[in-house]
Tab-separated table of C-alpha atoms in Angstrom:
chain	number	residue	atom	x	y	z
A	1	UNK	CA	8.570	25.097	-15.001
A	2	UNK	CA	6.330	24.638	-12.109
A	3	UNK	CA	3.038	21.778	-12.497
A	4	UNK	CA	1.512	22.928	-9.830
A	5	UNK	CA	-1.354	24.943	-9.890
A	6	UNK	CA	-3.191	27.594	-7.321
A	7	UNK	CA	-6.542	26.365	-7.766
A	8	UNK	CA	-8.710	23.911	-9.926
A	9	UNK	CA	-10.078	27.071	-12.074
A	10	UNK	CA	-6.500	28.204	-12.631
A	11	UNK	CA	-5.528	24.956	-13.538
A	12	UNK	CA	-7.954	24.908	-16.397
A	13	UNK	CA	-6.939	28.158	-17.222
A	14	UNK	CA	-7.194	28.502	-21.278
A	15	UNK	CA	-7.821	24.726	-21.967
A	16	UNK	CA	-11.245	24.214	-22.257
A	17	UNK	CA	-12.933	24.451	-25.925
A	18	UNK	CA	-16.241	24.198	-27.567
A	19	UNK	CA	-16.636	20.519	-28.620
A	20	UNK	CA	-13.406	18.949	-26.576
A	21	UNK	CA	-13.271	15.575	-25.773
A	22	UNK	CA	-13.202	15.016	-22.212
A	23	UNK	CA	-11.642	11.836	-19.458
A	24	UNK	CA	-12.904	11.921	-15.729
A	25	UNK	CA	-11.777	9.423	-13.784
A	26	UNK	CA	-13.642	7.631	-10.927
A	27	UNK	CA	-15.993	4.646	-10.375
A	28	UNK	CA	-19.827	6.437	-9.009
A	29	UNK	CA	-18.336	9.259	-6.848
A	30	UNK	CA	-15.241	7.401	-5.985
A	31	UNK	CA	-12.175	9.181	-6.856
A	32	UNK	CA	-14.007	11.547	-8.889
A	33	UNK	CA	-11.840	14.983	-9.631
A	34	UNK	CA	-14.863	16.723	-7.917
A	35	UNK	CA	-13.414	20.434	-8.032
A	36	UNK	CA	-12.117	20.072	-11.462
A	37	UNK	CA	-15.600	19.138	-12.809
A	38	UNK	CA	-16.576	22.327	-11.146
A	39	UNK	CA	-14.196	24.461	-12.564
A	40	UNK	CA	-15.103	22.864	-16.210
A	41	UNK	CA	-18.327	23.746	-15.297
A	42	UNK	CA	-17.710	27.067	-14.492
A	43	UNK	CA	-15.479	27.540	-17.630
A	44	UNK	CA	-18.871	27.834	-19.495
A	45	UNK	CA	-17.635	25.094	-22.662
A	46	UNK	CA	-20.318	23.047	-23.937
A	47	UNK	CA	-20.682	20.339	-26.900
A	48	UNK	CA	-18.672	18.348	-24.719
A	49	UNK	CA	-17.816	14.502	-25.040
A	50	UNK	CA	-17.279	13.300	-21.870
A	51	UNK	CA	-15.822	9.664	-21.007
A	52	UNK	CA	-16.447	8.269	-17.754
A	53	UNK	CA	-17.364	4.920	-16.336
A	54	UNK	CA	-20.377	6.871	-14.902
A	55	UNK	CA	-22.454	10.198	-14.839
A	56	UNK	CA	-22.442	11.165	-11.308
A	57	UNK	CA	-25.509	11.988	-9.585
A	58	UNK	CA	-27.986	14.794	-10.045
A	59	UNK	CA	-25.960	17.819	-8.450
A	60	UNK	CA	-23.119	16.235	-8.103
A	61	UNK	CA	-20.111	15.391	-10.051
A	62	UNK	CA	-20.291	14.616	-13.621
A	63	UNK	CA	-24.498	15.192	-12.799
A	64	UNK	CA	-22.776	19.028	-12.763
A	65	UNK	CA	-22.060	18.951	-16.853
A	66	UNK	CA	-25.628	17.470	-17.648
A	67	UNK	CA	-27.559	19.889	-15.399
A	68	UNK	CA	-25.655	22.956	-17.468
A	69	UNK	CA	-26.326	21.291	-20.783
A	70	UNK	CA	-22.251	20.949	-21.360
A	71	UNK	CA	-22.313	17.903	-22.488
A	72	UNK	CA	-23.694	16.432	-25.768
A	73	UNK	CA	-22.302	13.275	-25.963
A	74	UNK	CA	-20.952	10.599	-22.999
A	75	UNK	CA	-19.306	7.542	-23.471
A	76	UNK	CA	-19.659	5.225	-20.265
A	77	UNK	CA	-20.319	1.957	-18.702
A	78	UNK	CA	-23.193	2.452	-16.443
A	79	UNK	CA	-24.946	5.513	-15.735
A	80	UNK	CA	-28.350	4.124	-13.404
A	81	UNK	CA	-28.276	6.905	-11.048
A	82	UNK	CA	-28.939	9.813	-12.626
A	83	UNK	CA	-32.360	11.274	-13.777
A	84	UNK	CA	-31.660	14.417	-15.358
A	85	UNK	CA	-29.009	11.779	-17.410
A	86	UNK	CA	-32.367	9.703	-18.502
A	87	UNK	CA	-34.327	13.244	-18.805
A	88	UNK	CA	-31.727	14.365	-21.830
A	89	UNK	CA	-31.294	10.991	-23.015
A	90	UNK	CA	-34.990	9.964	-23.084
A	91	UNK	CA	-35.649	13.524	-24.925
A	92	UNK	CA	-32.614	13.201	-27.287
A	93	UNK	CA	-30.487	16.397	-26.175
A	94	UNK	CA	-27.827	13.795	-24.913
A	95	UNK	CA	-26.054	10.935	-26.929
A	96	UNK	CA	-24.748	7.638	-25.625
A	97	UNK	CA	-22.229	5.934	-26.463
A	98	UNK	CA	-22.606	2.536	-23.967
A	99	UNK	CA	-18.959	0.307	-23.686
A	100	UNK	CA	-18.529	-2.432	-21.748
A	101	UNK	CA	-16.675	-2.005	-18.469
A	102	UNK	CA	-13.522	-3.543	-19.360
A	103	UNK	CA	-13.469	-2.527	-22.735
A	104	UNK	CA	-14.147	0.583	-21.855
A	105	UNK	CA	-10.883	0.546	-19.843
A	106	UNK	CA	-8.686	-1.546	-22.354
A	107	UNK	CA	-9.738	1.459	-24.789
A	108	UNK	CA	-8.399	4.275	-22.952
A	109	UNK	CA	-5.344	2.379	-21.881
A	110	UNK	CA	-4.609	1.467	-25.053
A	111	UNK	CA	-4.802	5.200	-26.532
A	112	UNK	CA	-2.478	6.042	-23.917
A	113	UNK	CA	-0.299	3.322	-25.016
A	114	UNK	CA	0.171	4.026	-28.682
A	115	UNK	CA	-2.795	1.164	-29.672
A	116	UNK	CA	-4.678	2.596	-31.869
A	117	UNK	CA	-7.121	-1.421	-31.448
A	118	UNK	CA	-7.658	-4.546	-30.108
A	119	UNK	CA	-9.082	-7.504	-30.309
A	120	UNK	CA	-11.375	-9.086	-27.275
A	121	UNK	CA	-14.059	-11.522	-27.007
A	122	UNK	CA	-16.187	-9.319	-24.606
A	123	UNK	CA	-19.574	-8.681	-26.304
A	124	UNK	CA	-19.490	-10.809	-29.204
A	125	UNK	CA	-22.765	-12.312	-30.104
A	126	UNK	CA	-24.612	-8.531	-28.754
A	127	UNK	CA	-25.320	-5.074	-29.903
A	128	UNK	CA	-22.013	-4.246	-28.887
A	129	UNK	CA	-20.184	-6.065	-31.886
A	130	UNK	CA	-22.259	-4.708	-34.321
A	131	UNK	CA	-20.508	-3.301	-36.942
A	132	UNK	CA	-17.139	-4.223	-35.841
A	133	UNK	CA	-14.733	-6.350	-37.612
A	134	UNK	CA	-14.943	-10.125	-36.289
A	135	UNK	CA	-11.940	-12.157	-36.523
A	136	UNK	CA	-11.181	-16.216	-34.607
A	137	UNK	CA	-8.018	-16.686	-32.763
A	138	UNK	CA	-7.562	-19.839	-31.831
A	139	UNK	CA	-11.392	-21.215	-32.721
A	140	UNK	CA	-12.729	-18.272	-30.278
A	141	UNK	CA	-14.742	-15.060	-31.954
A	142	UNK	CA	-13.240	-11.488	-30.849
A	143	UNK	CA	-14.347	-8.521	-32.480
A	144	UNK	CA	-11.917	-4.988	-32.816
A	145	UNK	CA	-12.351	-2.749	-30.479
A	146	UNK	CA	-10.146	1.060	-30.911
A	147	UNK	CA	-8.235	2.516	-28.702
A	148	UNK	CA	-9.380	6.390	-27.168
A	149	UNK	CA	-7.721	9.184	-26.780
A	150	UNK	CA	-9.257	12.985	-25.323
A	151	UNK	CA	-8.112	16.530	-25.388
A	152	UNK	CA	-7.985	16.799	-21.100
A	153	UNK	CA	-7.995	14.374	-18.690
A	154	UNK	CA	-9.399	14.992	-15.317
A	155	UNK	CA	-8.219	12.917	-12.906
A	156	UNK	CA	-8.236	12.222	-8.997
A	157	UNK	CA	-5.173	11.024	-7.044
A	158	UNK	CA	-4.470	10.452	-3.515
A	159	UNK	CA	-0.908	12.124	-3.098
A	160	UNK	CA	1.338	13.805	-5.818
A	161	UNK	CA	5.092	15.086	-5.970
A	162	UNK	CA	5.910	18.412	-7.169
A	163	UNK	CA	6.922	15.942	-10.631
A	164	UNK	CA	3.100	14.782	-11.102
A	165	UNK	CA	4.422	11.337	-9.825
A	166	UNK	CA	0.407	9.943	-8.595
A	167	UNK	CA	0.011	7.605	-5.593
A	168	UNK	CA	-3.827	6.897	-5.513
A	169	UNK	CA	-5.660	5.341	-2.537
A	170	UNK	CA	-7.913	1.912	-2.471
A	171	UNK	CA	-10.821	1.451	-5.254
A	172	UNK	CA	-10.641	5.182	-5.635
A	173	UNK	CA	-7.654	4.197	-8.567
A	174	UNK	CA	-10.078	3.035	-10.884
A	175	UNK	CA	-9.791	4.317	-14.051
A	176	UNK	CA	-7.673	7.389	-13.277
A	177	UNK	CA	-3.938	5.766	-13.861
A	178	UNK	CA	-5.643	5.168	-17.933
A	179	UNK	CA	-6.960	8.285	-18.156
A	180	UNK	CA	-3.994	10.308	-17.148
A	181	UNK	CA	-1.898	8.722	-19.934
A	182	UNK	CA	-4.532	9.281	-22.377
A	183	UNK	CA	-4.917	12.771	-23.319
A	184	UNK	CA	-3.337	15.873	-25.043
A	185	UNK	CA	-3.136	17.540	-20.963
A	186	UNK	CA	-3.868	16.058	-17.765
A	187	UNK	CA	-4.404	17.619	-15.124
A	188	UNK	CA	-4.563	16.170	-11.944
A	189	UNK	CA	-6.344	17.147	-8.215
A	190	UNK	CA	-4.900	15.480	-5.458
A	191	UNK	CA	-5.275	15.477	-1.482
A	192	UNK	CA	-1.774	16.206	-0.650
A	193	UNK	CA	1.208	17.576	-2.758
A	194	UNK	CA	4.601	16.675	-1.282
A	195	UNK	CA	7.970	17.683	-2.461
A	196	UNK	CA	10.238	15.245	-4.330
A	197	UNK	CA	11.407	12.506	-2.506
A	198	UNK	CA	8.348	11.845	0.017
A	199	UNK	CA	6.837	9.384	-1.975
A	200	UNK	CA	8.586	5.967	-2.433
A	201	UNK	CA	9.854	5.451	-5.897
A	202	UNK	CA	9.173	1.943	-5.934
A	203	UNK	CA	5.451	2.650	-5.335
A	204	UNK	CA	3.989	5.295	-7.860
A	205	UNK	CA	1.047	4.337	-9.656
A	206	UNK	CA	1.193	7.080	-11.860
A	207	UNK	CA	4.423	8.222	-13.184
A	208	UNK	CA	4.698	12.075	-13.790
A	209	UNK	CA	5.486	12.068	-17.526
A	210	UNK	CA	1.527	11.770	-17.975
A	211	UNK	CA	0.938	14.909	-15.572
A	212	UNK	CA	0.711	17.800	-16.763
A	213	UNK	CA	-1.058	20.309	-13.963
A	214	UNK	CA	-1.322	19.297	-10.500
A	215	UNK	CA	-3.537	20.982	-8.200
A	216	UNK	CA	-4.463	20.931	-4.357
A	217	UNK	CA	-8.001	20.316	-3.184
A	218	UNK	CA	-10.060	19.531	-0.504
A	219	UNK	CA	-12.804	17.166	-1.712
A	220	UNK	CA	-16.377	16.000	-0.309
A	221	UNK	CA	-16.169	12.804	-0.760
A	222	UNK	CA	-19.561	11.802	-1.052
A	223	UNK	CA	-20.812	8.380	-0.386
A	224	UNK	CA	-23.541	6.766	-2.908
A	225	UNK	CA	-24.394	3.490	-0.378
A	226	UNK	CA	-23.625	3.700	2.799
A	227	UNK	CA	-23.324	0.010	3.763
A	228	UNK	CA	-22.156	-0.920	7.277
A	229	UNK	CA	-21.928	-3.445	9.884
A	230	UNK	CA	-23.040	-3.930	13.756
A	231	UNK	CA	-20.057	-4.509	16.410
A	232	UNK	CA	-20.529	-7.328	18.416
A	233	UNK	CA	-21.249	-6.594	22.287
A	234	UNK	CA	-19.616	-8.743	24.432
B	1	UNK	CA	-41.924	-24.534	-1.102
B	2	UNK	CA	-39.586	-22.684	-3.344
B	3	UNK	CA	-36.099	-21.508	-2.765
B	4	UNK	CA	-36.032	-17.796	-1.037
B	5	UNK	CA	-33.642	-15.041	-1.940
B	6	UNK	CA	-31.272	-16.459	0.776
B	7	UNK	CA	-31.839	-20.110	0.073
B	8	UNK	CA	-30.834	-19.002	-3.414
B	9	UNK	CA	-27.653	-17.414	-1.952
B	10	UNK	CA	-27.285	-21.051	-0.147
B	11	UNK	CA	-27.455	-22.854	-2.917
B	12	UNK	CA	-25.111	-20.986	-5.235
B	13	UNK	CA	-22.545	-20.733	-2.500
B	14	UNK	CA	-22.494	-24.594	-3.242
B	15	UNK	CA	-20.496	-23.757	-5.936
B	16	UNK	CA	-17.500	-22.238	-4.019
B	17	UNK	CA	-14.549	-24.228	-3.792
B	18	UNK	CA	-11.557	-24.039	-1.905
B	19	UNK	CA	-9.037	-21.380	-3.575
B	20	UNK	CA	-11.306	-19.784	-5.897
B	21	UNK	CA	-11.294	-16.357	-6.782
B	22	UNK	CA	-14.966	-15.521	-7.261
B	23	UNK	CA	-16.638	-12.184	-8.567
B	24	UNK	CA	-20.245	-11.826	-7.117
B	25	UNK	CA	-22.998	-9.154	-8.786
B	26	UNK	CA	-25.110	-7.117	-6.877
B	27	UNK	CA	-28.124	-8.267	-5.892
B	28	UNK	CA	-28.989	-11.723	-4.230
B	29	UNK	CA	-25.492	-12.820	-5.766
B	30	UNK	CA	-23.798	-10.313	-2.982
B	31	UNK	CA	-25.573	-12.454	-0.577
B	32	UNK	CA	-23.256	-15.700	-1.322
B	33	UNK	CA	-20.623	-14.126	0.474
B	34	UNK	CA	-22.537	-14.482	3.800
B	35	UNK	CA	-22.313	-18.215	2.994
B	36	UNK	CA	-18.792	-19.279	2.089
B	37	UNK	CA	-18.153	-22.487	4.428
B	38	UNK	CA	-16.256	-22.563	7.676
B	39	UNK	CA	-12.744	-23.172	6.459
B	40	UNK	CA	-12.894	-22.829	2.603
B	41	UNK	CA	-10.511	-20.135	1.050
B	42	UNK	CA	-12.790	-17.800	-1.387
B	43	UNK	CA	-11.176	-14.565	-2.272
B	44	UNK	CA	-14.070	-11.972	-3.459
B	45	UNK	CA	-13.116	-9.576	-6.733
B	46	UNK	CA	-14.740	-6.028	-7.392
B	47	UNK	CA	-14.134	-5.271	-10.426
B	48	UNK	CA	-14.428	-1.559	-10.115
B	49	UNK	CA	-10.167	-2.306	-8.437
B	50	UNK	CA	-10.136	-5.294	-5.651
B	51	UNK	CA	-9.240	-8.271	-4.464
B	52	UNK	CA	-10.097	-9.585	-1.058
B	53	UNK	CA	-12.987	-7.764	-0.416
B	54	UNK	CA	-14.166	-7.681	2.895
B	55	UNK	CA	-17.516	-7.036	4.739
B	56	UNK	CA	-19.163	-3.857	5.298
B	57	UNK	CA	-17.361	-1.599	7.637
B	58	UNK	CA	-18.279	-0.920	11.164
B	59	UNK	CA	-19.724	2.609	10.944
B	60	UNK	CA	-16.772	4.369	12.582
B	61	UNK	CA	-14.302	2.756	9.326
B	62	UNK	CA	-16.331	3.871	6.808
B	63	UNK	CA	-14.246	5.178	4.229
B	64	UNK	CA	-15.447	6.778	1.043
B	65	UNK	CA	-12.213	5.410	-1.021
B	66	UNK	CA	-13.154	1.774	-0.186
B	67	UNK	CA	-16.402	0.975	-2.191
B	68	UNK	CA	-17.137	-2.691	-4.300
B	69	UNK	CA	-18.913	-2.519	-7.801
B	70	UNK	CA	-22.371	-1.691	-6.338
B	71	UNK	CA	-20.752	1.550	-4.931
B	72	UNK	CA	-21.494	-0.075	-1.273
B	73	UNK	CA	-18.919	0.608	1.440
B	74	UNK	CA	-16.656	-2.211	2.209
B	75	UNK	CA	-13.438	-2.884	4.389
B	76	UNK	CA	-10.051	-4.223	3.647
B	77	UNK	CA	-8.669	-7.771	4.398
B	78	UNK	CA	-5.266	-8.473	5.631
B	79	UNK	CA	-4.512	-9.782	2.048
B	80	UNK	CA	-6.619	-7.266	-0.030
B	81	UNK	CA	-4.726	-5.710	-2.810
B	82	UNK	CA	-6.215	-2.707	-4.979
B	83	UNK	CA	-5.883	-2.240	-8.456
B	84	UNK	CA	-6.562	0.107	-11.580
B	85	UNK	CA	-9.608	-0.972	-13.388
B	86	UNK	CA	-7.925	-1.931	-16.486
B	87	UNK	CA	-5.779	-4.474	-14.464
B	88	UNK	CA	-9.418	-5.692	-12.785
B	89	UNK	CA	-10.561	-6.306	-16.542
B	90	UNK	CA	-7.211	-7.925	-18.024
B	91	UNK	CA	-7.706	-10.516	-14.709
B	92	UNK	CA	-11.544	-11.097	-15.956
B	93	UNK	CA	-11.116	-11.286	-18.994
B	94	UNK	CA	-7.959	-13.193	-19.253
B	95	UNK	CA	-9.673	-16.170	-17.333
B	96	UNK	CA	-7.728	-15.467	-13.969
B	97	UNK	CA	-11.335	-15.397	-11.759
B	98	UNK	CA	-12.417	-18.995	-11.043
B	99	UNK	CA	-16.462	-17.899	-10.804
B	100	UNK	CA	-18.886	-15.648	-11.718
B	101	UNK	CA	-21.874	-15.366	-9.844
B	102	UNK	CA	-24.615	-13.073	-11.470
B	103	UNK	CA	-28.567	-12.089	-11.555
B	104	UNK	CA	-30.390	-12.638	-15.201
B	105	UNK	CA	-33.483	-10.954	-16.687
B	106	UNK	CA	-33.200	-14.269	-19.560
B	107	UNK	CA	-31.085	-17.699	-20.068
B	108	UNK	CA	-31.672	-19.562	-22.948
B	109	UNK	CA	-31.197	-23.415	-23.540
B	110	UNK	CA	-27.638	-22.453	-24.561
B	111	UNK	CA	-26.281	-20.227	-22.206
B	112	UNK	CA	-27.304	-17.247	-23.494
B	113	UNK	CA	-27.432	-14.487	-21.389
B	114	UNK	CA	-29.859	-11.452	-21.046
B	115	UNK	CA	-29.350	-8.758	-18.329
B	116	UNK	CA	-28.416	-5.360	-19.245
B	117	UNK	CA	-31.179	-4.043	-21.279
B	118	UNK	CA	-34.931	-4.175	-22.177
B	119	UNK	CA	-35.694	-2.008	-24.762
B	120	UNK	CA	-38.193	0.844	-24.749
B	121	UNK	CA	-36.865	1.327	-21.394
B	122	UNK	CA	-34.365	3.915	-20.114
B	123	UNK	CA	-31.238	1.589	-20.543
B	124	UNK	CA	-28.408	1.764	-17.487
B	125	UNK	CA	-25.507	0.208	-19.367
B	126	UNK	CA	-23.993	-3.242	-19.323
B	127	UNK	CA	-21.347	-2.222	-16.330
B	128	UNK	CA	-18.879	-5.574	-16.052
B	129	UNK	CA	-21.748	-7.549	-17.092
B	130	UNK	CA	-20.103	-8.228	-20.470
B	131	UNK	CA	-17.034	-8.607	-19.613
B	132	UNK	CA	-17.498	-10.708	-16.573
B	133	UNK	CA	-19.248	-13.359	-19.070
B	134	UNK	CA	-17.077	-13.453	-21.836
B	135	UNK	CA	-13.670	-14.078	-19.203
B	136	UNK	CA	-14.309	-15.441	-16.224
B	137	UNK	CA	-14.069	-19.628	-16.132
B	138	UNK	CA	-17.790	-20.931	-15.472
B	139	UNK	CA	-20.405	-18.399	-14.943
B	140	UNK	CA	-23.185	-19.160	-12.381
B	141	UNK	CA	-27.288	-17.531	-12.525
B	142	UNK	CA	-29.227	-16.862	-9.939
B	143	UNK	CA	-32.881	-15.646	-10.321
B	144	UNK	CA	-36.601	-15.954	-9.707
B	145	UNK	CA	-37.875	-18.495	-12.388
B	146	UNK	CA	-40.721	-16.339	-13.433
B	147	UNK	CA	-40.964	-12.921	-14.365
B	148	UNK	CA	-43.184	-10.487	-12.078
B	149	UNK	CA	-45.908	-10.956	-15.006
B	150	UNK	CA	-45.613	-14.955	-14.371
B	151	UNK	CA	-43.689	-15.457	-17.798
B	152	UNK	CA	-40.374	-17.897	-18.192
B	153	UNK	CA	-37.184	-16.934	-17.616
B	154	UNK	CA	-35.591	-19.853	-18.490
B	155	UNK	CA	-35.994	-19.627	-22.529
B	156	UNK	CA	-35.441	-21.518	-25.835
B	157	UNK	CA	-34.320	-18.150	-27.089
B	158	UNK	CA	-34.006	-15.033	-25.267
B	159	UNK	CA	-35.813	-11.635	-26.467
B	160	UNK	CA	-34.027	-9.726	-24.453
B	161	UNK	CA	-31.096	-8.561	-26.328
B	162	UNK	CA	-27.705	-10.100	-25.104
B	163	UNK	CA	-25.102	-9.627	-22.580
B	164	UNK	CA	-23.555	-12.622	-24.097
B	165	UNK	CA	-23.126	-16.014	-26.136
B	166	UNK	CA	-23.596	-19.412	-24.639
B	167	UNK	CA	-21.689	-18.651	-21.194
B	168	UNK	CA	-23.920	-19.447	-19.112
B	169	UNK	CA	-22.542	-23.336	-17.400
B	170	UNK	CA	-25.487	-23.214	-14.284
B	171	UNK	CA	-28.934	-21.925	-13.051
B	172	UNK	CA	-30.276	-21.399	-9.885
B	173	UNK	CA	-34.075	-20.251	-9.823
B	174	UNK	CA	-36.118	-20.456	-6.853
B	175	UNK	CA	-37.861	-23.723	-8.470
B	176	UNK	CA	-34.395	-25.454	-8.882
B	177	UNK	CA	-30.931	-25.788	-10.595
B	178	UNK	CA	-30.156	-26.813	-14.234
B	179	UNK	CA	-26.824	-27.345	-15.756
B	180	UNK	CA	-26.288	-25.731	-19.514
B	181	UNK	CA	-24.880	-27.594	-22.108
B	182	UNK	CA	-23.407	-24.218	-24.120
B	183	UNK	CA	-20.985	-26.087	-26.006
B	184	UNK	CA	-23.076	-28.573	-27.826
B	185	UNK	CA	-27.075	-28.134	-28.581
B	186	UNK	CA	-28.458	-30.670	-26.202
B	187	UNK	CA	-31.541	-29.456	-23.585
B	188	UNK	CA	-30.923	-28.150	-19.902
B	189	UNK	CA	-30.501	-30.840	-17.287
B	190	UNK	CA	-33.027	-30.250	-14.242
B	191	UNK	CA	-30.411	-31.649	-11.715
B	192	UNK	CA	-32.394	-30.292	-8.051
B	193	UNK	CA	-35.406	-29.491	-7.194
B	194	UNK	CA	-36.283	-26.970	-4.728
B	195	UNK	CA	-37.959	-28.368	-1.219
B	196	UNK	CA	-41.207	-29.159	-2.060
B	197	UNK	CA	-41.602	-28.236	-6.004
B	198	UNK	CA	-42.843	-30.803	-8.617
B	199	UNK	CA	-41.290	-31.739	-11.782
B	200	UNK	CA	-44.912	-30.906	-13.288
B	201	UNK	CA	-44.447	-27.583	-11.340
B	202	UNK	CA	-40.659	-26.935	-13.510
B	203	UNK	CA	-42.483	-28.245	-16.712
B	204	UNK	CA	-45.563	-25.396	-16.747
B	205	UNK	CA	-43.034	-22.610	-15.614
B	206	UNK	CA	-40.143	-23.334	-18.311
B	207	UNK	CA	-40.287	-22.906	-22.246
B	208	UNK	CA	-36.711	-24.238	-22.505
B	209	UNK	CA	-36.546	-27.809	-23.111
B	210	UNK	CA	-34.852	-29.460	-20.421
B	211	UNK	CA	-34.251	-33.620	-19.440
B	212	UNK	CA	-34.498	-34.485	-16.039
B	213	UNK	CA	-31.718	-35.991	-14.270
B	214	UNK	CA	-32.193	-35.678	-10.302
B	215	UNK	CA	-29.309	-37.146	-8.301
């Protein structure tokens, strides 16, 4: 049985639901699964919880699911760069959920990894502990944190096999090797799908047990800050 | 004369030392690594999946897979190494990064930290922030002294709420550098003074209680 998939809508194809939870990998718009998004889009679900690092931008990305009103509830890190985001939250159609960063990543990877908490000293002492069990090891506070799990992953690699086994490319990684092992389906977009044997074995990130549907894509690639550097003239 | 944004960056790159790996937030904190000294090792972190970081690319290397934590484009090092971001976060957290180098809205006397959020106002999220203060070894703040309004930065208490519990070990303000005693209850130690600012000058702009100890 064949992964791989024509197109990011027909890798979708009869997954998406009313009131799913939802994983998109990426850091900003860096290795965002930027078609997929569309196609979820398109797929008309809403009463969505999504769980991403960030929102996207207005138009763009994630920015995609708040524009349509698909979302209801995100769970993320940082989400400054949005303002239809701070239009729905400010105006209550949209609920929050704020994690930090790292917790934010422990959690996924530990749903993927059969953890269902964990304790870490990372917000104890703020808003973030309240309500969570508190417990010393070794004279040091940590409070519980639980692990997450989501109906689909979305997620954005570099280079797949025709197994699902995921090479991703610089900081576009990010979160994308948690997410993938942390929901019912993944489905994957990459740049480039090779056949077996292409990609070193000794160098997947992502092995293809967690991958479900692979597609092809060509992506944008949008850049949020542009930052560069003068050459020297001689 | 008080410190500028890039004396600030100056004086907190004072804290490097050779073979440190050192995360830097955005803001005048980015600017430190324009002043790592001829010679010393530092290896930058991003915590959104790097280490090595290097400087912003010339514009023909721009690559949109290649961004640090403030979504800026950067450029690879010879001895860069990428990284998923829950790897970043067990290295932070599990007290692997030597220095953390980070903007404040509030310290207090104790090394509380405020940063992330003031409320009544649309709230961006804690990124790192939390994380970044609760793991990595000695945590260094750089900011302007005074608020825009004129008020204190450098508390008894903080309002603000939290990014986290006495981690704060240094601050850097544009008046002059204190080190934080957040293990025991003692005052802040005003150990510089910024070119040209009084001690009366320190004294009207800071409700923390600090003893003066100038080397």
């Amino acid at each position: 049985m064949s992964k791989i998939y024509s197109s990011a809508a027909a890798a979708l194809a009869g997954l998406p639901k009313d009131g799913m939870t939802i994983m998109s990998g990426g850091f900003g718009l860096c290795g965002i699964p930027e078609n997929l998004i569309v196609a979820l889009r398109d797929s008309g679900v809403g009463n969505l919880t999504v769980i991403s690092n960030n929102a996207g931008v207005d138009g763009f990305g994630l920015g995609l699911l708040l524009e349509s009103k698909q979302t209801k509830r995100m769970i993320s890190s940082y989400v400054g760069e949005n303002k239809e985001f701070e239009r729905q939250f400010l105006s209550g159609e949209l609920e929050l959920e704020f994690n930090p960063q790292g917790t934010l990543a422990e959690r996924i990877r530990a749903g993927g990894a059969g953890i269902p908490g964990f304790y870490t000293k990372t917000g104890v002492g703020t808003l973030v502990a309240q309500n969570k069990e508190h417990k010393d090891f070794d004279g040091v506070t940590h409070i519980l944190e639980t692990g997450l799990k989501a109906d689909i992953a979305l997620i954005k690699a570099w280079k797949s096999d025709e197994e699902g086994n995921l090479i991703y490319r610089k900081t576009a990684r990010n979160f994308n090797p948690m997410m993938a092992t942390a929901a019912a389906i993944t489905i994957v977009e990459v740049e480039e799908i090779v056949p077996c044997g292409a990609l070193d074995a000794d160098n997947i990130h992502t092995p293809g047990i967690y991958v479900d549907r692979i597609v092809q894509s060509t992506f944008e690639k949008r850049i949020e800050n542009r930052t560069t550097r003068a050459r020297e003239v001689a | 004369m008080a410190w500028t944004r890039d004396d600030l960056a100056v004086r907190a790159a004072k804290e490097l030392r050779n073979g440190f790996y050192v995360n830097l937030g955005i803001g005048i904190p980015t600017l430190v690594a324009n002043h790592i000294p001829e010679g010393m090792k530092v290896t930058l972190q991003s915590e959104n999946g790097m280490l090595g970081m290097g400087p912003y690319p010339f514009e023909d290397e721009v690559d949109a897979d290649l961004v640090n934590a403030g979504k800026q484009t950067i450029s690879q090092l010879p001895q860069s190494s990428y990284f998923s971001s829950s790897e970043s976060f067990a290295m932070i957290r599990g007290g692997h990064i030597n220095l953390s180098i980070l903007g404040a809205m509030e310290v207090s006397q104790n090394g509380d930290l405020a940063n992330w959020m003031v409320p009544g106002k649309m709230v961006k999220g804690m990124g790192g922030a939390m994380d970044l203060v609760a793991g990595v070894r000695r945590c260094v703040v750089v900011m302007d002294h005074c608020s825009k309004d004129g008020r204190s930065k450098v508390l008894e208490k903080c309002d603000l709420p939290l990014t986290g519990v006495r981690v704060v070990d240094l601050i850097i303000t544009d008046l002059g550098v204190f080190d934080v005693d957040k293990k025991g209850n003692g005052p802040l130690k005003l150990i510089e003074l910024a070119p040209g600012v009084t001690i009366e000058e320190v004294k009207s702009n800071t409700e923390a209680a600090f003893v003066i100890d100038l080397n």
